[in-house]
CSV table of C-alpha atoms in Angstrom, one decimal:
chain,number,residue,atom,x,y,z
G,101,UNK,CA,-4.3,-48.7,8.2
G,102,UNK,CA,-1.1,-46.6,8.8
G,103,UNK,CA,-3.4,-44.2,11.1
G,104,UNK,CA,-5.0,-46.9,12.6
G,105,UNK,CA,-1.9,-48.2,13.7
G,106,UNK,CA,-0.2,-44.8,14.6
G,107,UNK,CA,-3.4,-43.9,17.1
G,108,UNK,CA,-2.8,-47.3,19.0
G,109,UNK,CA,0.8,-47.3,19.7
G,110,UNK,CA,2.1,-45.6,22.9
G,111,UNK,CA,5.3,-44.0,20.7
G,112,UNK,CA,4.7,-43.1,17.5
G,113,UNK,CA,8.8,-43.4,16.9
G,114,UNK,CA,8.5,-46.9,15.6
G,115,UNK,CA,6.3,-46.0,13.0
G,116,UNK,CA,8.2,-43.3,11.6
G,117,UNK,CA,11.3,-45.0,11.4
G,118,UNK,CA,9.7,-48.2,9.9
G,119,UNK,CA,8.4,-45.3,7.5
G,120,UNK,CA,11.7,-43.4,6.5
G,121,UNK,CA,13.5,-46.8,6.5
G,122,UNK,CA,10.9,-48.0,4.0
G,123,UNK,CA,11.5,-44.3,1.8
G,124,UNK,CA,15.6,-45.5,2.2
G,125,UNK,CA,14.9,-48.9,0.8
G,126,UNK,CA,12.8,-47.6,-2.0
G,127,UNK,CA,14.9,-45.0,-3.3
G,128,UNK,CA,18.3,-47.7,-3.2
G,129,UNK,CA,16.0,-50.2,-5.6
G,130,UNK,CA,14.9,-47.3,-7.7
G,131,UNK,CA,18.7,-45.9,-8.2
G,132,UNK,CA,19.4,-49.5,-9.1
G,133,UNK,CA,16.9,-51.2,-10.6
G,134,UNK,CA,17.5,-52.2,-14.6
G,135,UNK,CA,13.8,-53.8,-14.8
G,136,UNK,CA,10.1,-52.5,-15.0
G,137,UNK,CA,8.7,-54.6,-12.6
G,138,UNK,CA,11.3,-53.7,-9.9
G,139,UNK,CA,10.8,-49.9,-10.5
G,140,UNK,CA,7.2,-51.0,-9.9
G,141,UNK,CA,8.2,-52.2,-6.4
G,142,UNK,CA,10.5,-49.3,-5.7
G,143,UNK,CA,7.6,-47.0,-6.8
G,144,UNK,CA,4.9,-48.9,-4.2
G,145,UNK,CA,7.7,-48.8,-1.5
G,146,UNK,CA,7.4,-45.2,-1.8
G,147,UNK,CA,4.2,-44.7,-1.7
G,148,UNK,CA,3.8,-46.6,1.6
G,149,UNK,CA,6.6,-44.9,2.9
G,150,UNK,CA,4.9,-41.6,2.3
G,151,UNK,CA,1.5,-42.9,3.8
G,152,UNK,CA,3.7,-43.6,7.0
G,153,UNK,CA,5.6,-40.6,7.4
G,154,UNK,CA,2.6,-38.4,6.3
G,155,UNK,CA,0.2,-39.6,8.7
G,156,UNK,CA,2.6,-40.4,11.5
G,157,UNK,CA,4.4,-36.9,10.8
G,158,UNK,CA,1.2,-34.8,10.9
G,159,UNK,CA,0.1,-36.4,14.1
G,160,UNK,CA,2.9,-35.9,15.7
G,161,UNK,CA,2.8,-32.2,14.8
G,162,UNK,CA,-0.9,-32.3,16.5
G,163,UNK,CA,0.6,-33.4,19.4
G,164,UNK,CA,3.4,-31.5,19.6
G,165,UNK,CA,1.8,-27.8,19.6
G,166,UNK,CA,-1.2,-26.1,20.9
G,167,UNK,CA,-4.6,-25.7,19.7
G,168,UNK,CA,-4.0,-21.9,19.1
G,169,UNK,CA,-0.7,-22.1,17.5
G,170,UNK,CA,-2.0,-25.2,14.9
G,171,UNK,CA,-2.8,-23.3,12.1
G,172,UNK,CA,0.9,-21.6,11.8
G,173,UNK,CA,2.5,-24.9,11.9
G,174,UNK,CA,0.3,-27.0,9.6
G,175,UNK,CA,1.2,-24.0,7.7
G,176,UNK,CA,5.1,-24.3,7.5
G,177,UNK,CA,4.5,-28.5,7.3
G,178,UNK,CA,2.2,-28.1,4.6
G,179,UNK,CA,4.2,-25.2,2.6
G,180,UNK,CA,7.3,-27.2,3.1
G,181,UNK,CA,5.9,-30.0,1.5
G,182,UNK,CA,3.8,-27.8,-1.7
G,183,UNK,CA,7.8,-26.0,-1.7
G,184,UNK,CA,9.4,-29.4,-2.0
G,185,UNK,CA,7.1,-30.9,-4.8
G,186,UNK,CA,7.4,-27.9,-6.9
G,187,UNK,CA,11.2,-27.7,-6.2
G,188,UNK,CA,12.3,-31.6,-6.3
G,189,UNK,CA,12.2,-31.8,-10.4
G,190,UNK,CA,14.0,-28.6,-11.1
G,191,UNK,CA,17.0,-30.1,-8.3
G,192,UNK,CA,17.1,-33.2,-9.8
G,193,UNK,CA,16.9,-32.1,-13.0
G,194,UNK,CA,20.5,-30.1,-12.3
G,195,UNK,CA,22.1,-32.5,-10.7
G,196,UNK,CA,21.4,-35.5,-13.0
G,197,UNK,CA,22.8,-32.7,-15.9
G,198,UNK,CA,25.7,-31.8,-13.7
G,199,UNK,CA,26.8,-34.9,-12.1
G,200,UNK,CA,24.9,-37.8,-13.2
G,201,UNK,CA,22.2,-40.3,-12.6
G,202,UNK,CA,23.1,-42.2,-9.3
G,203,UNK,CA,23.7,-38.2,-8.3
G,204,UNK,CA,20.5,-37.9,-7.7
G,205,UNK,CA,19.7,-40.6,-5.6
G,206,UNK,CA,22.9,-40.0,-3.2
G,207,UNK,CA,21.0,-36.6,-2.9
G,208,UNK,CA,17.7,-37.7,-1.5
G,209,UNK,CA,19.5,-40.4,0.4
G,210,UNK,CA,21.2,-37.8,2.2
G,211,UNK,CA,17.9,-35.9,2.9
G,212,UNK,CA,16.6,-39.3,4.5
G,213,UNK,CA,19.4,-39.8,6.8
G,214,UNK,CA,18.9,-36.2,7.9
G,215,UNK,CA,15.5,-36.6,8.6
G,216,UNK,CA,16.3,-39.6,10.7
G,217,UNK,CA,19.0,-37.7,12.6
G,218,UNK,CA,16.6,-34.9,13.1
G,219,UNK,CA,13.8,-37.6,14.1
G,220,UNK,CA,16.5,-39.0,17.0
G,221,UNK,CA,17.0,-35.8,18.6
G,222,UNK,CA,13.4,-35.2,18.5
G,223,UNK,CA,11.7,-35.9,22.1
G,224,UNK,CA,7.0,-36.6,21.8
G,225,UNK,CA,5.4,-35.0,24.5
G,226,UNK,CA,4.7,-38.5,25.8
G,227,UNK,CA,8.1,-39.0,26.9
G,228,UNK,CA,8.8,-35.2,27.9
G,229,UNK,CA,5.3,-35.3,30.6
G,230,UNK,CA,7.1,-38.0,32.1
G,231,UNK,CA,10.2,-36.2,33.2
G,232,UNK,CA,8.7,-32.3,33.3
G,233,UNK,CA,5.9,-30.6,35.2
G,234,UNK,CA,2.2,-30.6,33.3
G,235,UNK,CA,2.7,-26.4,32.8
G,236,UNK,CA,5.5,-26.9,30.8
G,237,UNK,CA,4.6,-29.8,28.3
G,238,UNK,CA,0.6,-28.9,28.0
G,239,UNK,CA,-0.7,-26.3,26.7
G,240,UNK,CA,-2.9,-23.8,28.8
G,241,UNK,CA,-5.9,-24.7,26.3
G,242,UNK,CA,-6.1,-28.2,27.1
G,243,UNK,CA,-5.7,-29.5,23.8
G,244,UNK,CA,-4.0,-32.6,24.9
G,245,UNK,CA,-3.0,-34.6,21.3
G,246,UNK,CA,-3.5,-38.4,21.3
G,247,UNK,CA,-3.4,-38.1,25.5
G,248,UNK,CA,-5.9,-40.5,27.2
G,249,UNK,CA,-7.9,-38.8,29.9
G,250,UNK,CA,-5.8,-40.1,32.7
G,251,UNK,CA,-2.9,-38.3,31.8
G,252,UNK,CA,-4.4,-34.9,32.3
G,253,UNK,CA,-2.8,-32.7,34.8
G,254,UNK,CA,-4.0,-33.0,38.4
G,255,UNK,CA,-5.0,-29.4,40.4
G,256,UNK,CA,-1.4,-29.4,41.7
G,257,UNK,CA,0.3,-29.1,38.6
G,258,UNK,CA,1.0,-32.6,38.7
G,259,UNK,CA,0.5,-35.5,36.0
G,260,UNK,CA,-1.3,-38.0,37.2
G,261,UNK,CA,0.5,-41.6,36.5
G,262,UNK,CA,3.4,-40.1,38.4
G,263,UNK,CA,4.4,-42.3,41.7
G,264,UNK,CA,3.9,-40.2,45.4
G,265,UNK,CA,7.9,-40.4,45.2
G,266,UNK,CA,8.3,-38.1,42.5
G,267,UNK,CA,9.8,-40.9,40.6
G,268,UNK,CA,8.5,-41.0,36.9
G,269,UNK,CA,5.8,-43.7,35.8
G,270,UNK,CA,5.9,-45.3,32.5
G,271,UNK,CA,2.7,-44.0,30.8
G,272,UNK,CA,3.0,-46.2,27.8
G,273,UNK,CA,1.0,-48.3,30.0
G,274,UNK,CA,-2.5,-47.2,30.1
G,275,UNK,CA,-3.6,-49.3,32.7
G,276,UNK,CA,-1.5,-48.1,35.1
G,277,UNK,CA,-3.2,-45.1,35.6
G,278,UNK,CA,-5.9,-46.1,36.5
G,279,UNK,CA,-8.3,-46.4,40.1
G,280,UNK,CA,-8.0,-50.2,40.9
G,281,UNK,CA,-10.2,-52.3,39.6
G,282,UNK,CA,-11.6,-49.7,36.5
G,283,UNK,CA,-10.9,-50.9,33.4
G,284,UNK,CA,-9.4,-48.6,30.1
G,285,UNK,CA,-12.0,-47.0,28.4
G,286,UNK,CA,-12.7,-48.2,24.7
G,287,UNK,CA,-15.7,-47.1,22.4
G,288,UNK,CA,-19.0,-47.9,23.4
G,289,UNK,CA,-20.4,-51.5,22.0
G,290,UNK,CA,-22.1,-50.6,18.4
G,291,UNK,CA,-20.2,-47.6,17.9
G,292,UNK,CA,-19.0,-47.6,14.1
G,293,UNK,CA,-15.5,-47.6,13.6
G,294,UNK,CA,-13.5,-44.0,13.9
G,295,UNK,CA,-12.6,-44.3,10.0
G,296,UNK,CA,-16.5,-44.8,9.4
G,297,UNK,CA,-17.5,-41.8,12.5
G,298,UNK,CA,-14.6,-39.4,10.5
G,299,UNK,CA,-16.3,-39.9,7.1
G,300,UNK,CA,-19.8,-38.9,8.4
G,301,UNK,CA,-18.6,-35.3,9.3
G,302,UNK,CA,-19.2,-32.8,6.7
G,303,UNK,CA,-16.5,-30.4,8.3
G,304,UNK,CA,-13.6,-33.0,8.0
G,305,UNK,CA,-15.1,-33.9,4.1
G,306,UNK,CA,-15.1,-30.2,3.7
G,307,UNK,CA,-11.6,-29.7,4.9
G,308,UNK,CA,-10.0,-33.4,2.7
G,309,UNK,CA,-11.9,-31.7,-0.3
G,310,UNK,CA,-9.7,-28.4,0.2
G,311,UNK,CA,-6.7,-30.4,0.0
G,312,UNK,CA,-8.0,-32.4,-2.7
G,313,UNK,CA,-8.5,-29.1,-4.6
G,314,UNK,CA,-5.0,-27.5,-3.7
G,315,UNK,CA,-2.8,-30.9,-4.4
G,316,UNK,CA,-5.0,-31.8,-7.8
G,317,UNK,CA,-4.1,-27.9,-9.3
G,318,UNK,CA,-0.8,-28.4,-8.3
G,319,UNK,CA,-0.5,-31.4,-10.1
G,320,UNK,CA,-1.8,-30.5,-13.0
G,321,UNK,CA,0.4,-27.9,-13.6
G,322,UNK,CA,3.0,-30.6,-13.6
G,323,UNK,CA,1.7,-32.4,-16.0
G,324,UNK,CA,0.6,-30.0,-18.4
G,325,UNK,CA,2.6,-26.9,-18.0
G,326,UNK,CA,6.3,-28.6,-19.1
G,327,UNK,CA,4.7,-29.9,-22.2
G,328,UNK,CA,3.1,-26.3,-23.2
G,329,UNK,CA,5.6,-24.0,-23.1
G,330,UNK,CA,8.2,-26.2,-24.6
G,331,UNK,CA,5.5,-26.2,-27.2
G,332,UNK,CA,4.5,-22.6,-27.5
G,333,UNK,CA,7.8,-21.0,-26.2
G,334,UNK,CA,10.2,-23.9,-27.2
G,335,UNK,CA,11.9,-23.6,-23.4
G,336,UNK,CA,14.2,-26.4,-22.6
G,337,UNK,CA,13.6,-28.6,-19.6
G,338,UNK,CA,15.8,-26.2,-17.3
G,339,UNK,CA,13.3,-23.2,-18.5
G,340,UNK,CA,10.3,-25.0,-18.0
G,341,UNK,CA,11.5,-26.4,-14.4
G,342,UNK,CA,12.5,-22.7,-13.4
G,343,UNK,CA,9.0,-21.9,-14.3
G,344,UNK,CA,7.9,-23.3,-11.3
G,345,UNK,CA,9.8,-21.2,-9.0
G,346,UNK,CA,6.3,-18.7,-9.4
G,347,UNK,CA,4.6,-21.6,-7.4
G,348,UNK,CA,7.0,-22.5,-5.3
G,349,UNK,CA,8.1,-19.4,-3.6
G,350,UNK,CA,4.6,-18.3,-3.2
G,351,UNK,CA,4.4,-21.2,-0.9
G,352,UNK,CA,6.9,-20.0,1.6
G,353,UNK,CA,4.1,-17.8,2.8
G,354,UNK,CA,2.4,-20.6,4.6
G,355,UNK,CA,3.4,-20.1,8.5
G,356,UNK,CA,2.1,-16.3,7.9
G,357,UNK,CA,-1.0,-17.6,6.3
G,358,UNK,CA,-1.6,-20.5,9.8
G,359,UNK,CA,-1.1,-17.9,12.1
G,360,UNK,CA,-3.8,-15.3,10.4
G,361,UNK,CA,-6.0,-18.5,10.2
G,362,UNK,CA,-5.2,-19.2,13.7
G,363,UNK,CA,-6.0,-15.3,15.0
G,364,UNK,CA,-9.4,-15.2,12.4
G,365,UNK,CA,-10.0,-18.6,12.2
G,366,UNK,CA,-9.7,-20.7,9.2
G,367,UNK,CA,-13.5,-20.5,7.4
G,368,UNK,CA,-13.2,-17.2,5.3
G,369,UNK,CA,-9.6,-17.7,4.4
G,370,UNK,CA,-10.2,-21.1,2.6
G,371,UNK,CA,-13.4,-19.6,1.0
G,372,UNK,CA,-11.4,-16.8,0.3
G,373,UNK,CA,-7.9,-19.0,-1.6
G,374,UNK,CA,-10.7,-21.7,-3.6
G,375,UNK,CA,-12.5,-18.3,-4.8
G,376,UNK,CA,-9.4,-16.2,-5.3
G,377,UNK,CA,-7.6,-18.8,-7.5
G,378,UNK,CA,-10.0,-19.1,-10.6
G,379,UNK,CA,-9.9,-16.3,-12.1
G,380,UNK,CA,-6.0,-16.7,-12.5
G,381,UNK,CA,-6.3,-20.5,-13.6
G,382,UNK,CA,-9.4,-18.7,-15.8
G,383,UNK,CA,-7.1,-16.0,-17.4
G,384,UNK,CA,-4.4,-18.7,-18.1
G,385,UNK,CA,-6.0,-19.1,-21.1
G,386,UNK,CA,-4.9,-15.8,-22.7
G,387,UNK,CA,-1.3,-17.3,-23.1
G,388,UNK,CA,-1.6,-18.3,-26.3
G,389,UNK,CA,1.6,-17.4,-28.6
G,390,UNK,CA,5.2,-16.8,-27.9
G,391,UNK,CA,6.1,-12.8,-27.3
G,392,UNK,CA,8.0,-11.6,-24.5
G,393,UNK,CA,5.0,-9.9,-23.0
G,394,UNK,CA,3.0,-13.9,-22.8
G,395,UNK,CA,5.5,-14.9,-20.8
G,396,UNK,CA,5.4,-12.8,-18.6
G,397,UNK,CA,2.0,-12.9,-18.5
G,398,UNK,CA,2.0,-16.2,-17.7
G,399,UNK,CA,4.5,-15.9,-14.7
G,400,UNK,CA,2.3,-13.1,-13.3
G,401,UNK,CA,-0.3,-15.7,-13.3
G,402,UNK,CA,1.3,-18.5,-11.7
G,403,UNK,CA,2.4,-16.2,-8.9
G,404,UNK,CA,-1.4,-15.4,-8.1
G,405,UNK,CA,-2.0,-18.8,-8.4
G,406,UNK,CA,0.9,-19.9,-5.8
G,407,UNK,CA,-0.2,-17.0,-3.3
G,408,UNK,CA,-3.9,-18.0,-3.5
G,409,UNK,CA,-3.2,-21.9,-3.5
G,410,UNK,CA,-1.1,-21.3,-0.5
G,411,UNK,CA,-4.5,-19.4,1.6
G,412,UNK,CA,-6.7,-23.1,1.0
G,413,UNK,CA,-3.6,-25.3,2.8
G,414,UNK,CA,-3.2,-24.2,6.2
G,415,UNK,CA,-6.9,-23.7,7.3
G,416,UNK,CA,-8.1,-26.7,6.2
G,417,UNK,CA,-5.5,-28.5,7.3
G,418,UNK,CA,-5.9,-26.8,10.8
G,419,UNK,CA,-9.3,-27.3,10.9
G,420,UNK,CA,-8.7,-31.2,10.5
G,421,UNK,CA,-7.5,-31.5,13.5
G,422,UNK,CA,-10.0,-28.9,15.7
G,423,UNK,CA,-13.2,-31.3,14.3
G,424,UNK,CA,-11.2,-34.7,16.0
G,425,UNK,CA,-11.2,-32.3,19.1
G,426,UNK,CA,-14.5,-31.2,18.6
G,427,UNK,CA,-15.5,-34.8,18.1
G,428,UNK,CA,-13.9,-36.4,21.5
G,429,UNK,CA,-15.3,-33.0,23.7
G,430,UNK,CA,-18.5,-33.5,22.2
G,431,UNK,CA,-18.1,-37.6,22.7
G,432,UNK,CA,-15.5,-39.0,24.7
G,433,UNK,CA,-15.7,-42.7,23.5
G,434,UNK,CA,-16.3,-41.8,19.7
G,435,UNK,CA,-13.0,-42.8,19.1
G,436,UNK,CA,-11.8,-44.7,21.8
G,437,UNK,CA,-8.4,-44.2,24.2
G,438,UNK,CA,-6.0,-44.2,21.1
G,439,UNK,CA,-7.8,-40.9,19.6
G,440,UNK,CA,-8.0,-40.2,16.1
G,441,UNK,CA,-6.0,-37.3,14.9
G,442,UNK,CA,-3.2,-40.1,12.9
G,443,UNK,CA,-6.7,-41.8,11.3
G,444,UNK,CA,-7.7,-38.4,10.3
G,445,UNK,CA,-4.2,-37.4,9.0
G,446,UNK,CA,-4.3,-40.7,6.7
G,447,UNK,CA,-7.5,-39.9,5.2
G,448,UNK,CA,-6.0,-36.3,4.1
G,449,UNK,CA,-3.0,-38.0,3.0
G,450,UNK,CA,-5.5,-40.5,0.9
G,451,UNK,CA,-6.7,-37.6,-0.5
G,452,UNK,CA,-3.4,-35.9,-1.8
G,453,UNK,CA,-2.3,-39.0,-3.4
G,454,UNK,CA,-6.2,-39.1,-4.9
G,455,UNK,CA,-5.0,-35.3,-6.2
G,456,UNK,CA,-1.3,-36.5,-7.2
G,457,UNK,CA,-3.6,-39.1,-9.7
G,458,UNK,CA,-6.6,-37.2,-10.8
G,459,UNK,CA,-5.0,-33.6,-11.7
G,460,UNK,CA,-2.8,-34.6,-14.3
G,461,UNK,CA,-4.6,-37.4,-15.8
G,462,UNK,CA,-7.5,-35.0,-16.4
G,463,UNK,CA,-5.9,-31.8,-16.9
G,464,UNK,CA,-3.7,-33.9,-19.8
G,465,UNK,CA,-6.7,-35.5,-21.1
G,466,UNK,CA,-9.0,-31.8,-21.2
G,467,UNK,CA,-5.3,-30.3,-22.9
G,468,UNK,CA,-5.1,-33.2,-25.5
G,469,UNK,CA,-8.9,-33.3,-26.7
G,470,UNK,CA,-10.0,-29.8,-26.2
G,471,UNK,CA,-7.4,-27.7,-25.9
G,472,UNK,CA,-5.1,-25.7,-23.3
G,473,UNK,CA,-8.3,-22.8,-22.6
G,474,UNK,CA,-10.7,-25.3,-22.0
G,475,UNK,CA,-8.1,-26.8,-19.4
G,476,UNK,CA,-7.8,-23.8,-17.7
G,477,UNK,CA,-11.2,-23.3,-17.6
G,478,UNK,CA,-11.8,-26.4,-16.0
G,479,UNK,CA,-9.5,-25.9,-13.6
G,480,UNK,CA,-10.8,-22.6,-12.9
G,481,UNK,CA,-14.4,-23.9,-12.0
G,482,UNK,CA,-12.9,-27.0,-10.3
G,483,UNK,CA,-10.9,-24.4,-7.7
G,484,UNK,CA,-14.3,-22.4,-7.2
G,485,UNK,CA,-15.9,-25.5,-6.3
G,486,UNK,CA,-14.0,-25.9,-3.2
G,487,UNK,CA,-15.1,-22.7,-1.9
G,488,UNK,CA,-18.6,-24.1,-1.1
G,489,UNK,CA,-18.0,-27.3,1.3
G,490,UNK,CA,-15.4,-24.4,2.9
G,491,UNK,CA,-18.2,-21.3,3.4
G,492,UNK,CA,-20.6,-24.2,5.0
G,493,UNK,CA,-18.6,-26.3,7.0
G,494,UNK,CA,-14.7,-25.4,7.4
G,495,UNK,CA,-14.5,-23.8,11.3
G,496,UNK,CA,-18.2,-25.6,12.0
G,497,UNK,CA,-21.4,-25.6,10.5
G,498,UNK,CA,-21.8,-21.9,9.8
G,499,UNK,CA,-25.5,-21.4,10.5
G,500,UNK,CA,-24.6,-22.9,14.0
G,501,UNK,CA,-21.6,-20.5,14.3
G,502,UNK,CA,-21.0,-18.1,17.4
């Protein structure tokens, strides 16, 4: 719904402030709140809030930057977001100890407001093409974002919808820009609808099942790994937070990682992270009693798991966006004048918060009945998996490829 909307709005600012304003609200009832059921409402607050700013975010990203430059910056959005969910617990986790509960939630309050500032000074292409030349806000490749076809540069460097005075024209209306007496282009009569057209392409299931892989490892380890080495090691909470970091800074790798997908392209680096991260999540199962020599065996591990992780994230996430654009080349009115690229974004972001769910429930459930080296196992064969829908299908149907 929060794509849908996002593709059919001329200025996707609204939506992200209604988003971060939501995230604001959320975290003031969660600081406060003395009941279950309002921690409950604070908890689905946030969880809207992130299905807004996600999707919203993401498109306007794909906007934003050019088709060969996408990979790099999915890349640092993506990594920055892995970094962040691996970091958040150990942060708060210091803070609450240092300076107390509310602490906390001054803290991410003051990362929201930032964002909003940052969001203010922040100007979408949309409004830029109004005020510059086509050469300087579109990219040589003609990968255009959520534009409409009338807003393409003319031969003269122009943009059409400007005014033979030079004066800028408002583009937010689409009608505007067109010949008199044409009406706005819309989807053919019959067409499905562009959730049900993005669902029927194996490339974009190929590239949410990537994520769904990366996001549901990720949060399994958060579920699982606390609990064992507090058990096997007897760490304290601090220790098992800082154990993290061998995720987490792994994950600052992911602009390098876009751009080589970018120069490559993105099918043989996902195949290679999905393939590349089992036997690590496989060998986890060595660490089985408390030396010196375990543990660091097991940070070695996690290391290779955080650099391999990182390799399935940026591709996919690049290659989300190139089958939309593949799509509207191939079929102008698949998806109507609004595009699809925030619809597209939702359904990835669907599919983390499928991950966030299904990676620790199972991973706790495999730990609790048969043990942490059949988890590990699991999880192993589970990251392989993803490696298939990636060899067929991530960059295009490979039997079809160039």
């Amino acid at each position: 719904m929060c794509g849908w909307v996002a593709d059919r709005t001329s200025n996707r600012s609204v939506t992200f402030y209604t988003g971060l304003l939501i995230l604001a609200a959320a975290t003031v009832i969660f600081g406060l709140a003395k009941a279950s059921w309002v921690l409950l409402i604070s908890r689905l607050l946030q969880g809207l809030s992130a299905a807004i700013t996600y999707t919203v975010g993401l498109a306007l990203l794909v906007d934003t930057v050019g088709r060969e430059n996408i990979g790099q910056w999915m890349g640092t959005a993506l990594s920055s977001s892995s970094f962040g969910l691996i970091v958040s617990p150990l942060l708060g986790g210091i803070v609450y100890a240092k300076a107390g509960y509310m602490t906390v939630f001054a803290m991410a309050l003051a990362l929201i407001v930032v964002d909003i500032l940052m969001r203010l000074i922040m100007i979408e292409k949309k409004t830029a093409v109004k005020y510059k030349s086509a050469e300087a806000v579109t990219p040589a490749n003609a990968f255009y974002g959520t534009f409409t076809n009338q807003q393409q540069p003319s031969d003269h460097g122009q943009v059409h919808g400007s005014t033979s005075s030079g004066k800028p024209q408002d583009l937010s209306d689409h009608s505007s820009l067109l010949p008199k007496g044409s009406k706005e282009p819309a989807r053919k009569k019959g067409n499905m609808p562009t959730i049900l057209v993005l669902l029927s392409m194996p490339r974009l299931l190929a590239a949410i099942y990537g994520i769904f892989v990366n996001v549901s490892i990720l949060a399994a380890f958060d579920g699982v790994l606390p609990l064992y080495v507090k058990k096997l090691f007897g760490w304290d909470s601090l220790a098992a937070g800082l154990i993290f970091l061998c995720l987490a800074i792994p994950a600052l790798t992911g602009p390098l990682v876009g751009k080589l997908s970018d120069k490559v392209g993105p099918r043989w680096i996902a195949v290679a992270g999905c393939s590349l991260t089992a036997p690590p999540l496989i060998l986890l199962r060595l660490v089985a009693h408390d030396s010196t020599e375990q543990k660091i065996l097991l940070c070695g591990l996690l290391v290779c798991c955080g650099f391999t992780l990182i390799l399935i994230v940026s591709p996919v996430a690049a290659d989300l966006s190139a089958v939309v654009e593949a799509k509207e080349k191939a079929d102008p009115d698949a998806f109507g004048p609004g595009g699809a690229y925030a619809q597209a974004f939702a359904l990835f972001n669907c599919s983390m918060a499928a991950a966030t769910l299904f990676g620790p429930v199972v991973a706790g459930a495999l730990v609790e009945r048969y043990g942490w080296g059949v988890m590990t196992a699991a999880m192993g064969v589970f990251a392989f998996s993803g490696a298939i829908p990636a060899f067929f299908y991530t960059g295009g149907w490979i039997f079809t490829e160039a």
